[in-house]
């Protein structure tokens, strides 16, 4: 249960205030109930039995009414004013911690299904489990205090009642704790199946998949995956649920049957057979016994909840402690002269074949370079190492003579403006899609849109219609122009464009590359392209095959050599001549 303290640590002052406030409010509410069932009820019954005057109980009734008004006002303020604001602040703090951790995680983590399970549990824990655990903590504090007070009253009246209360209550609490632990492990076993059903639901419902679902059998496959996930959830419930049910039934039997029958039976015997106390005392003891049983039951539920959430808290704690391998250094980065890759080797996690082997390359300030080669040659992988999304297994990368690892990670990555082939559009404004948090000037945004061939596009217009019915749904070619605008708007000294014109027609491609040539003056520019005719103008062409650099030089030099680049270039030219020019999509 102590693992749940991570919710307090990540939630900060909001979490502590939530627990303290709820414990105080609930304690007052429980005191109000205990006052009614013990003090007021005892005095009323004794007064009725003695035929006393109404004035003798008027003071107690006034206190009871005052406590009721205070309790109602306080609970109303807490539930409708304090809780909504507290929950919002708490959710923001917890979610920010999880999202920041996920954003700092190594890119390799996202190729591991186990990591997705851990991240999914952590994301769910950030809100649901945290609120459940904090509520249980606060309510347990309140119930424990009032439970002790009621139990002390019962024992003060008759000490024989102590073992009758303690033994069944302790066993019931233990069983509730065991039940909570089993529920936590059951939640963990369900997570892979929940992730599968959630993914299938996205495929069946989201716009991105709607077209293919209607034209192919993808919908049937997704529906089958959904059924498989549901079957897995049912199997887990069937295999593990019976043990949880046994602990629940056992605890309920002890509390509802053993404690009620034993305590009420003993109290009735003491009153009827021994005449040990008055009818009012019996009523008060009965109320106290009822309170004790109810508070034991509630405490058991809270302990079970904490035990269950302790498992989720452990998962969250493990996720937050996950080792980050790609760590930044302490030096700020400002690219001046060159980046040198020396004998680089790299393999993706779980891959049998190296993605890069023996790669050595130097990039100079102001130089334009094209990385070319067939699919799987290692071009994009090389760029990912330049961006330090991964670290090489062997070899080293130097920036201005200093190891990459010496530089602050954010400072190093800020040297690059990147447009990947699989970059994403966000349902924000056009301006925000261009700026993506790194460009402040609206004038720079307008100029970048103009260079990218999107001069007529209003920067304030929403991209996609997810949140705005009048939003702009770009074609594939228009999306590529918008990605290029991100690079134009950025002042980073190194520009990287991965297949920047794959969906453009020849005229639009020529216009875009003319803009890229102009926009990359004074910057180091790296282009990844399958269309070799698009990059003839660069200072240097780097030809890659099977994760290695096989040729490099100017376009003319490589053609003159008649090697791999020349063969690929002429093969493409022949295919282009036969098939005709592509059109923008």
XYZ file of C-alpha atoms in Angstrom:
585
model
C 0.000 0.000 0.000
C 2.917 2.321 0.656
C 3.581 2.354 -3.085
C 0.553 4.657 -3.410
C 2.658 7.491 -2.026
C 3.851 8.064 -5.610
C 0.468 9.699 -6.240
C 1.205 12.165 -3.447
C 4.710 12.757 -4.793
C 3.645 13.370 -8.383
C 0.458 15.211 -7.430
C 2.357 17.564 -5.111
C 0.502 20.071 -2.948
C -2.792 19.412 -4.724
C -2.731 15.735 -3.780
C -1.857 16.433 -0.133
C -4.554 19.117 0.097
C -7.075 16.728 -1.455
C -6.369 14.008 1.112
C -6.355 16.407 4.079
C -9.551 18.214 3.046
C -11.496 15.048 2.323
C -10.351 13.422 5.565
C -11.502 16.491 7.531
C -14.883 16.727 5.771
C -15.608 13.017 6.094
C -14.497 12.981 9.742
C -17.032 15.700 10.550
C -19.707 13.786 8.648
C -18.926 10.579 10.540
C -18.887 12.458 13.866
C -22.329 13.794 13.027
C -23.583 10.255 12.389
C -21.949 8.902 15.547
C -23.430 11.726 17.653
C -26.888 10.820 16.351
C -26.605 7.036 16.769
C -24.943 7.084 20.194
C -25.370 10.297 22.182
C -28.669 11.702 20.916
C -30.441 8.375 20.514
C -29.357 7.225 24.013
C -30.607 10.401 25.670
C -33.892 10.356 23.756
C -34.640 6.719 24.621
C -33.747 7.237 28.304
C -35.856 10.417 28.420
C -38.830 8.629 26.853
C -38.415 5.675 29.218
C -38.258 8.033 32.240
C -41.091 10.219 30.829
C -38.838 13.289 31.196
C -39.731 16.761 29.886
C -39.057 17.837 26.307
C -36.901 20.674 27.578
C -34.386 18.133 28.936
C -33.389 17.057 25.421
C -33.897 20.381 23.658
C -30.222 21.348 24.004
C -29.057 18.085 22.407
C -31.492 18.550 19.532
C -30.126 22.061 18.952
C -26.551 20.717 18.853
C -27.674 17.977 16.460
C -29.304 20.526 14.127
C -26.250 22.814 14.220
C -23.943 19.906 13.369
C -26.273 18.907 10.529
C -26.237 22.401 9.022
C -22.424 22.631 9.304
C -22.013 19.154 7.799
C -24.327 19.940 4.866
C -22.648 23.264 4.076
C -19.138 21.832 4.328
C -19.902 18.778 2.173
C -21.618 20.963 -0.422
C -18.601 23.295 -0.640
C -16.173 20.378 -0.759
C -17.971 18.299 -3.391
C -19.048 21.115 -5.719
C -16.315 23.720 -5.294
C -13.143 22.118 -3.990
C -13.228 18.697 -5.703
C -13.740 19.822 -9.352
C -10.839 22.291 -9.183
C -8.664 19.894 -7.198
C -9.304 17.019 -9.620
C -8.445 19.204 -12.614
C -5.175 20.420 -11.062
C -4.305 16.916 -9.892
C -4.987 15.355 -13.285
C -2.868 18.027 -14.943
C 0.071 17.422 -12.594
C -0.042 13.627 -12.906
C -0.601 13.618 -16.670
C 2.211 16.135 -17.167
C 4.603 13.825 -15.302
C 3.631 10.809 -17.425
C 3.669 12.723 -20.725
C 7.035 14.329 -19.959
C 8.472 10.920 -19.137
C 7.068 9.440 -22.361
C 8.424 12.397 -24.355
C 11.917 11.833 -22.901
C 11.848 8.074 -23.429
C 14.201 6.552 -25.961
C 12.666 6.095 -29.407
C 13.621 2.422 -29.168
C 11.061 2.024 -26.373
C 8.233 2.631 -28.838
C 9.264 -0.457 -30.799
C 8.705 -2.656 -27.721
C 5.158 -3.956 -27.090
C 5.944 -4.435 -23.384
C 6.781 -0.742 -23.164
C 3.401 0.098 -24.702
C 1.741 -2.033 -22.013
C 3.676 -0.238 -19.266
C 2.969 3.166 -20.778
C -0.717 2.321 -21.188
C -0.994 1.298 -17.544
C 0.865 4.429 -16.457
C -1.378 6.702 -18.524
C -4.495 5.088 -17.058
C -2.998 5.209 -13.572
C -2.284 8.902 -13.899
C -5.931 9.715 -13.322
C -8.281 6.859 -12.426
C -5.966 4.991 -10.069
C -4.615 8.174 -8.504
C -8.059 9.551 -7.661
C -9.197 6.162 -6.354
C -6.088 5.830 -4.175
C -6.242 9.389 -2.812
C -9.949 9.015 -2.025
C -9.207 5.740 -0.241
C -6.345 7.328 1.742
C -8.471 10.228 2.958
C -11.516 8.098 3.735
C -9.363 5.526 5.520
C -7.961 8.257 7.774
C -11.469 9.437 8.605
C -12.964 5.971 9.121
C -9.999 4.806 11.211
C -10.397 7.708 13.648
C -14.153 7.264 14.060
C -13.805 3.469 14.164
C -11.406 3.735 17.095
C -13.726 6.175 18.896
C -16.775 3.916 18.466
C -14.826 0.799 19.409
C -13.500 2.493 22.558
C -17.047 3.410 23.568
C -18.249 -0.186 23.103
C -15.283 -1.552 25.075
C -15.799 1.101 27.785
C -19.359 -0.114 28.228
C -18.304 -3.794 28.288
C -14.706 -4.964 27.811
C -15.872 -8.446 26.829
C -16.923 -7.047 23.474
C -13.273 -6.335 22.506
C -12.317 -9.849 21.296
C -15.742 -10.250 19.682
C -14.941 -7.171 17.583
C -11.195 -7.520 17.051
C -10.816 -11.091 15.785
C -13.458 -11.180 13.002
C -12.660 -7.572 12.022
C -8.918 -8.272 11.685
C -9.547 -11.370 9.569
C -12.057 -9.515 7.374
C -9.574 -6.670 6.811
C -6.861 -9.189 5.922
C -9.116 -10.866 3.368
C -10.071 -7.509 1.881
C -6.382 -6.716 1.538
C -5.758 -10.027 -0.244
C -8.718 -9.347 -2.532
C -7.256 -5.961 -3.478
C -3.893 -7.529 -4.358
C -5.596 -10.083 -6.610
C -7.595 -7.333 -8.315
C -4.372 -5.437 -9.018
C -2.765 -8.473 -10.658
C -5.947 -9.095 -12.618
C -5.800 -5.519 -13.975
C -2.232 -6.125 -15.150
C -3.234 -9.359 -16.894
C -6.071 -7.531 -18.676
C -3.916 -4.673 -20.025
C -2.637 -6.345 -23.257
C -6.190 -7.353 -24.186
C -7.541 -3.872 -23.410
C -4.838 -2.358 -25.612
C -5.826 -4.724 -28.429
C -9.531 -3.893 -28.183
C -8.764 -0.157 -27.953
C -6.670 -0.323 -31.122
C -9.350 -2.291 -32.987
C -11.938 0.263 -31.869
C -9.780 3.086 -33.280
C -9.406 1.292 -36.610
C -13.153 0.723 -36.856
C -14.151 4.261 -35.885
C -11.482 6.757 -36.964
C -11.518 8.656 -40.239
C -7.965 7.649 -41.199
C -9.082 4.044 -41.699
C -12.611 4.653 -43.034
C -11.699 4.492 -46.732
C -9.677 1.271 -46.586
C -12.231 -0.439 -44.351
C -14.872 0.118 -47.016
C -12.656 -1.091 -49.846
C -10.798 -3.981 -48.210
C -11.228 -6.643 -45.565
C -9.366 -4.598 -42.936
C -12.611 -4.003 -41.036
C -13.204 -7.734 -40.644
C -9.649 -8.247 -39.412
C -10.008 -5.388 -36.892
C -13.352 -6.796 -35.710
C -11.700 -10.197 -35.261
C -8.923 -8.580 -33.202
C -11.588 -6.869 -31.101
C -13.301 -10.205 -30.445
C -9.952 -11.786 -29.561
C -9.295 -9.011 -27.046
C -12.745 -9.420 -25.498
C -12.240 -13.189 -25.315
C -8.938 -12.617 -23.529
C -10.594 -10.301 -21.003
C -13.309 -12.874 -20.338
C -10.713 -15.615 -19.945
C -8.792 -13.574 -17.363
C -12.027 -12.849 -15.477
C -12.975 -16.531 -15.544
C -9.568 -17.757 -14.375
C -8.947 -15.166 -11.663
C -12.364 -13.869 -10.649
C -13.381 -16.831 -8.479
C -10.574 -16.259 -5.963
C -11.523 -12.593 -5.668
C -15.140 -13.637 -5.116
C -14.137 -16.062 -2.330
C -12.289 -13.364 -0.378
C -15.205 -10.944 -0.887
C -17.773 -13.500 0.312
C -15.620 -14.469 3.299
C -15.151 -10.864 4.420
C -18.867 -10.119 3.985
C -19.773 -13.228 6.014
C -17.529 -12.197 8.895
C -18.865 -8.642 8.953
C -22.525 -9.197 8.148
C -23.135 -12.490 9.959
C -20.498 -13.184 12.602
C -20.053 -9.632 13.894
C -23.709 -8.624 13.712
C -25.024 -11.831 15.274
C -22.295 -12.035 17.889
C -22.307 -8.428 19.040
C -26.063 -7.861 18.946
C -26.706 -11.232 20.560
C -24.278 -10.499 23.390
C -25.669 -6.995 23.924
C -29.241 -8.319 23.993
C -28.273 -11.011 26.506
C -26.598 -8.438 28.766
C -29.690 -6.231 28.651
C -32.372 -8.918 28.942
C -30.720 -11.525 31.153
C -28.389 -9.419 33.272
C -30.133 -6.017 33.218
C -26.634 -4.544 32.988
C -27.738 -1.255 31.429
C -30.761 0.838 30.487
C -32.740 0.682 27.273
C -31.033 3.910 26.194
C -27.637 2.340 26.863
C -28.673 -0.664 24.771
C -29.762 1.637 21.958
C -26.436 3.495 22.155
C -24.436 0.265 22.202
C -26.464 -1.045 19.262
C -25.727 2.148 17.346
C -22.039 1.960 18.234
C -21.893 -1.707 17.196
C -23.554 -0.841 13.897
C -21.021 1.984 13.416
C -18.096 -0.302 14.229
C -19.220 -2.931 11.733
C -19.897 -0.321 9.048
C -16.526 1.378 9.602
C -14.699 -1.963 9.596
C -16.412 -2.774 6.314
C -15.509 0.629 4.847
C -11.928 0.352 6.104
C -11.663 -3.054 4.458
C -12.914 -1.610 1.187
C -10.401 1.243 1.388
C -7.550 -1.131 2.225
C -8.565 -3.347 -0.711
C -8.663 -0.280 -2.963
C -5.218 0.843 -1.810
C -3.874 -2.671 -2.241
C -5.320 -2.821 -5.741
C -4.043 0.634 -6.632
C -0.660 -0.180 -5.068
C -0.133 -2.536 -7.981
C -0.991 0.252 -10.417
C 1.194 2.633 -8.408
C 4.066 0.168 -8.682
C 3.618 0.087 -12.451
C 3.582 3.890 -12.554
C 6.668 4.082 -10.352
C 8.498 1.553 -12.544
C 7.539 3.547 -15.644
C 8.737 6.808 -14.087
C 12.033 5.127 -13.106
C 12.527 3.604 -16.570
C 16.116 4.136 -17.602
C 16.729 6.706 -20.311
C 19.743 5.627 -22.343
C 19.949 8.625 -24.675
C 20.964 11.247 -22.126
C 22.176 14.737 -22.831
C 25.364 16.310 -21.566
C 25.852 19.669 -19.883
C 27.214 21.783 -22.754
C 24.955 24.070 -24.826
C 25.140 23.395 -28.556
C 25.690 25.904 -31.376
C 26.669 24.321 -34.708
C 29.579 26.179 -36.332
C 31.674 24.032 -38.658
C 31.009 20.336 -39.154
C 29.446 17.082 -37.949
C 31.600 13.980 -38.334
C 30.317 10.395 -38.177
C 33.135 7.925 -37.604
C 32.744 4.202 -38.321
C 29.122 4.083 -37.137
C 27.331 0.796 -36.523
C 23.701 0.568 -35.444
C 20.961 -2.069 -35.171
C 17.334 -1.576 -34.204
C 16.198 -3.428 -31.050
C 15.402 -7.038 -31.886
C 16.675 -6.764 -35.469
C 18.882 -9.562 -36.790
C 20.657 -7.361 -39.332
C 22.511 -4.114 -38.688
C 20.817 -1.030 -40.149
C 24.156 0.812 -40.470
C 27.652 -0.667 -40.739
C 30.941 1.216 -40.915
C 29.382 4.556 -41.865
C 31.808 7.490 -41.927
C 30.647 10.877 -43.175
C 31.451 14.555 -42.574
C 28.819 17.288 -43.010
C 30.144 20.825 -43.454
C 28.447 24.097 -42.597
C 26.511 25.478 -45.577
C 26.813 22.256 -47.601
C 23.832 20.611 -49.316
C 23.849 16.808 -49.290
C 21.499 14.223 -50.783
C 21.204 10.780 -49.185
C 20.037 8.410 -51.906
C 19.542 4.691 -52.248
C 16.861 2.040 -52.350
C 14.406 1.376 -49.525
C 16.112 -0.063 -46.459
C 19.517 1.337 -47.406
C 19.788 3.175 -44.058
C 19.130 6.774 -45.116
C 16.440 7.618 -42.550
C 18.291 5.649 -39.868
C 21.362 7.798 -40.457
C 19.244 10.927 -40.003
C 17.773 9.561 -36.754
C 21.294 9.142 -35.390
C 22.149 12.694 -36.453
C 19.111 13.889 -34.485
C 20.216 11.705 -31.579
C 16.934 9.865 -31.463
C 19.198 6.821 -31.114
C 22.830 6.363 -30.124
C 25.136 4.197 -32.262
C 26.292 0.824 -30.959
C 29.822 1.492 -32.165
C 31.713 4.474 -33.496
C 31.073 8.081 -32.538
C 29.512 11.297 -33.785
C 31.325 14.595 -33.279
C 29.912 18.102 -33.621
C 32.622 20.737 -34.013
C 35.098 18.244 -32.592
C 33.096 17.495 -29.431
C 31.237 14.193 -28.830
C 27.480 14.332 -29.334
C 26.984 13.049 -25.786
C 28.605 16.190 -24.368
C 25.792 18.463 -25.572
C 22.447 19.176 -23.948
C 19.871 17.073 -25.769
C 17.294 19.810 -26.419
C 20.034 22.235 -27.439
C 21.496 19.709 -29.888
C 18.136 18.901 -31.496
C 17.325 22.611 -31.773
C 20.107 22.813 -34.380
C 17.888 20.852 -36.784
C 14.722 21.698 -38.702
C 13.204 18.408 -39.876
C 10.399 17.318 -42.187
C 10.101 13.530 -42.120
C 8.265 11.606 -44.808
C 5.827 10.414 -42.125
C 5.526 13.756 -40.312
C 2.138 14.436 -38.766
C -0.407 17.199 -39.139
C -2.109 18.364 -35.962
C -5.729 19.554 -35.648
C -4.446 23.023 -34.714
C -4.212 26.180 -36.805
C -2.034 26.370 -39.926
C 0.274 28.746 -38.063
C 0.674 26.353 -35.130
C 1.390 23.480 -37.526
C 4.186 25.528 -39.084
C 5.585 26.882 -35.829
C 5.285 23.626 -33.812
C 6.415 25.443 -30.693
C 9.757 26.717 -32.023
C 8.914 29.755 -34.159
C 7.395 32.859 -32.576
C 7.087 35.250 -35.532
C 3.845 35.223 -37.531
C 5.703 37.033 -40.301
C 8.113 34.082 -40.528
C 5.093 31.768 -40.814
C 3.587 33.777 -43.694
C 6.916 33.895 -45.531
C 7.393 30.135 -45.056
C 3.904 29.399 -46.424
C 4.638 31.624 -49.398
C 7.911 29.813 -50.149
C 6.200 26.433 -49.858
C 3.559 27.390 -52.415
C 0.764 27.933 -49.873
C 0.557 31.717 -50.103
C -3.246 31.799 -50.188
C -3.632 29.781 -46.988
C -4.745 31.784 -43.924
C -2.422 31.080 -40.950
C -5.383 31.155 -38.558
C -7.341 28.456 -40.388
C -7.744 25.108 -38.652
C -6.050 22.063 -40.148
C -8.458 19.084 -40.539
C -12.105 19.171 -39.519
C -11.676 17.252 -36.279
C -12.541 20.309 -34.152
C -13.650 22.814 -36.800
C -16.239 22.139 -39.520
C -14.557 24.779 -41.710
C -11.085 23.297 -41.279
C -8.655 22.664 -44.132
C -8.161 19.036 -45.191
C -4.916 19.076 -47.208
C -4.104 16.606 -49.950
C -0.920 14.555 -49.667
C 0.995 17.077 -51.764
C -0.337 20.033 -49.766
C 0.657 18.307 -46.526
C 4.206 17.938 -47.857
C 4.262 21.644 -48.667
C 3.190 22.392 -45.102
C 5.988 20.189 -43.744
C 8.450 22.075 -45.955
C 7.067 25.349 -44.552
C 8.086 24.156 -41.074
C 11.675 23.938 -42.272
C 11.499 27.329 -44.012
C 10.129 29.003 -40.862
C 12.774 27.555 -38.580
C 16.034 29.365 -38.042
C 17.911 26.133 -37.293
C 21.318 25.912 -39.023
C 20.693 22.365 -40.332
C 17.665 21.472 -42.473
C 16.633 17.851 -43.069
C 13.921 16.925 -45.570
C 12.899 13.297 -46.012
C 11.234 12.767 -49.422
C 9.970 16.376 -49.539
C 8.371 16.002 -52.983
C 7.164 12.393 -53.146
C 3.535 13.452 -53.718
C 4.167 16.449 -55.983
C 3.920 16.667 -59.755
C 7.103 17.643 -61.668
C 6.273 21.354 -61.933
C 5.381 21.645 -58.251
C 8.457 19.587 -57.375
C 10.719 21.890 -59.373
C 9.183 24.958 -57.709
C 9.567 23.439 -54.241
C 13.211 22.467 -54.778
C 13.947 25.929 -56.130
C 12.513 27.308 -52.896
C 14.520 24.759 -50.909
C 17.732 25.785 -52.655
C 17.008 29.410 -51.839
C 15.868 28.675 -48.294
C 18.912 26.550 -47.477
C 21.509 29.153 -48.401
C 23.944 29.444 -45.513
C 22.490 26.312 -43.891
C 23.553 22.716 -43.999
C 20.806 20.924 -45.930
C 20.266 17.159 -46.024
C 17.786 15.704 -48.517
C 16.553 12.127 -48.609
C 15.035 11.325 -51.979
C 14.229 8.389 -54.219
C 13.925 10.682 -57.255
C 17.541 11.245 -58.184
C 16.640 13.901 -60.753
C 15.409 16.083 -57.877
C 18.780 16.323 -56.163
C 21.219 16.773 -59.058
C 21.947 20.305 -57.887
C 23.261 19.450 -54.383
C 26.922 19.882 -53.441
C 27.343 16.197 -52.659
C 25.384 13.008 -53.284
C 25.848 10.144 -50.797
C 24.800 6.750 -52.187
C 23.863 4.087 -49.604
C 23.321 0.349 -49.957
C 22.593 -2.205 -47.211
C 23.430 0.215 -44.404
C 26.764 1.378 -45.851
C 27.981 4.322 -47.919
C 29.147 2.960 -51.262
C 29.710 6.196 -53.200
C 29.782 9.932 -52.676
C 30.527 12.938 -54.857
C 28.734 15.404 -57.106
C 26.020 14.183 -59.462
C 28.336 14.533 -62.454
C 31.228 12.739 -60.722
C 29.048 9.767 -59.787
C 27.596 9.480 -63.269
C 31.113 9.520 -64.708
C 32.143 6.644 -62.433
C 29.365 4.455 -63.791
C 28.774 2.815 -60.417
C 25.689 2.081 -58.320
C 24.434 5.670 -58.451
C 24.720 5.869 -62.235
C 22.887 2.555 -62.699
C 20.063 3.668 -60.386
C 19.835 7.088 -62.040
C 19.524 5.728 -65.578
C 17.092 3.010 -64.464
C 14.865 5.672 -62.927
C 15.130 7.881 -65.998
C 14.063 4.994 -68.245
C 11.118 4.088 -66.014
C 10.069 7.731 -65.815
C 10.215 7.996 -69.617
C 8.012 4.917 -70.062
C 5.475 5.612 -67.307
C 5.175 9.371 -67.696
C 5.187 12.105 -65.100
C 3.396 11.554 -61.786
C 0.678 13.948 -60.634
C 0.305 15.662 -57.300
C -1.960 13.748 -54.894
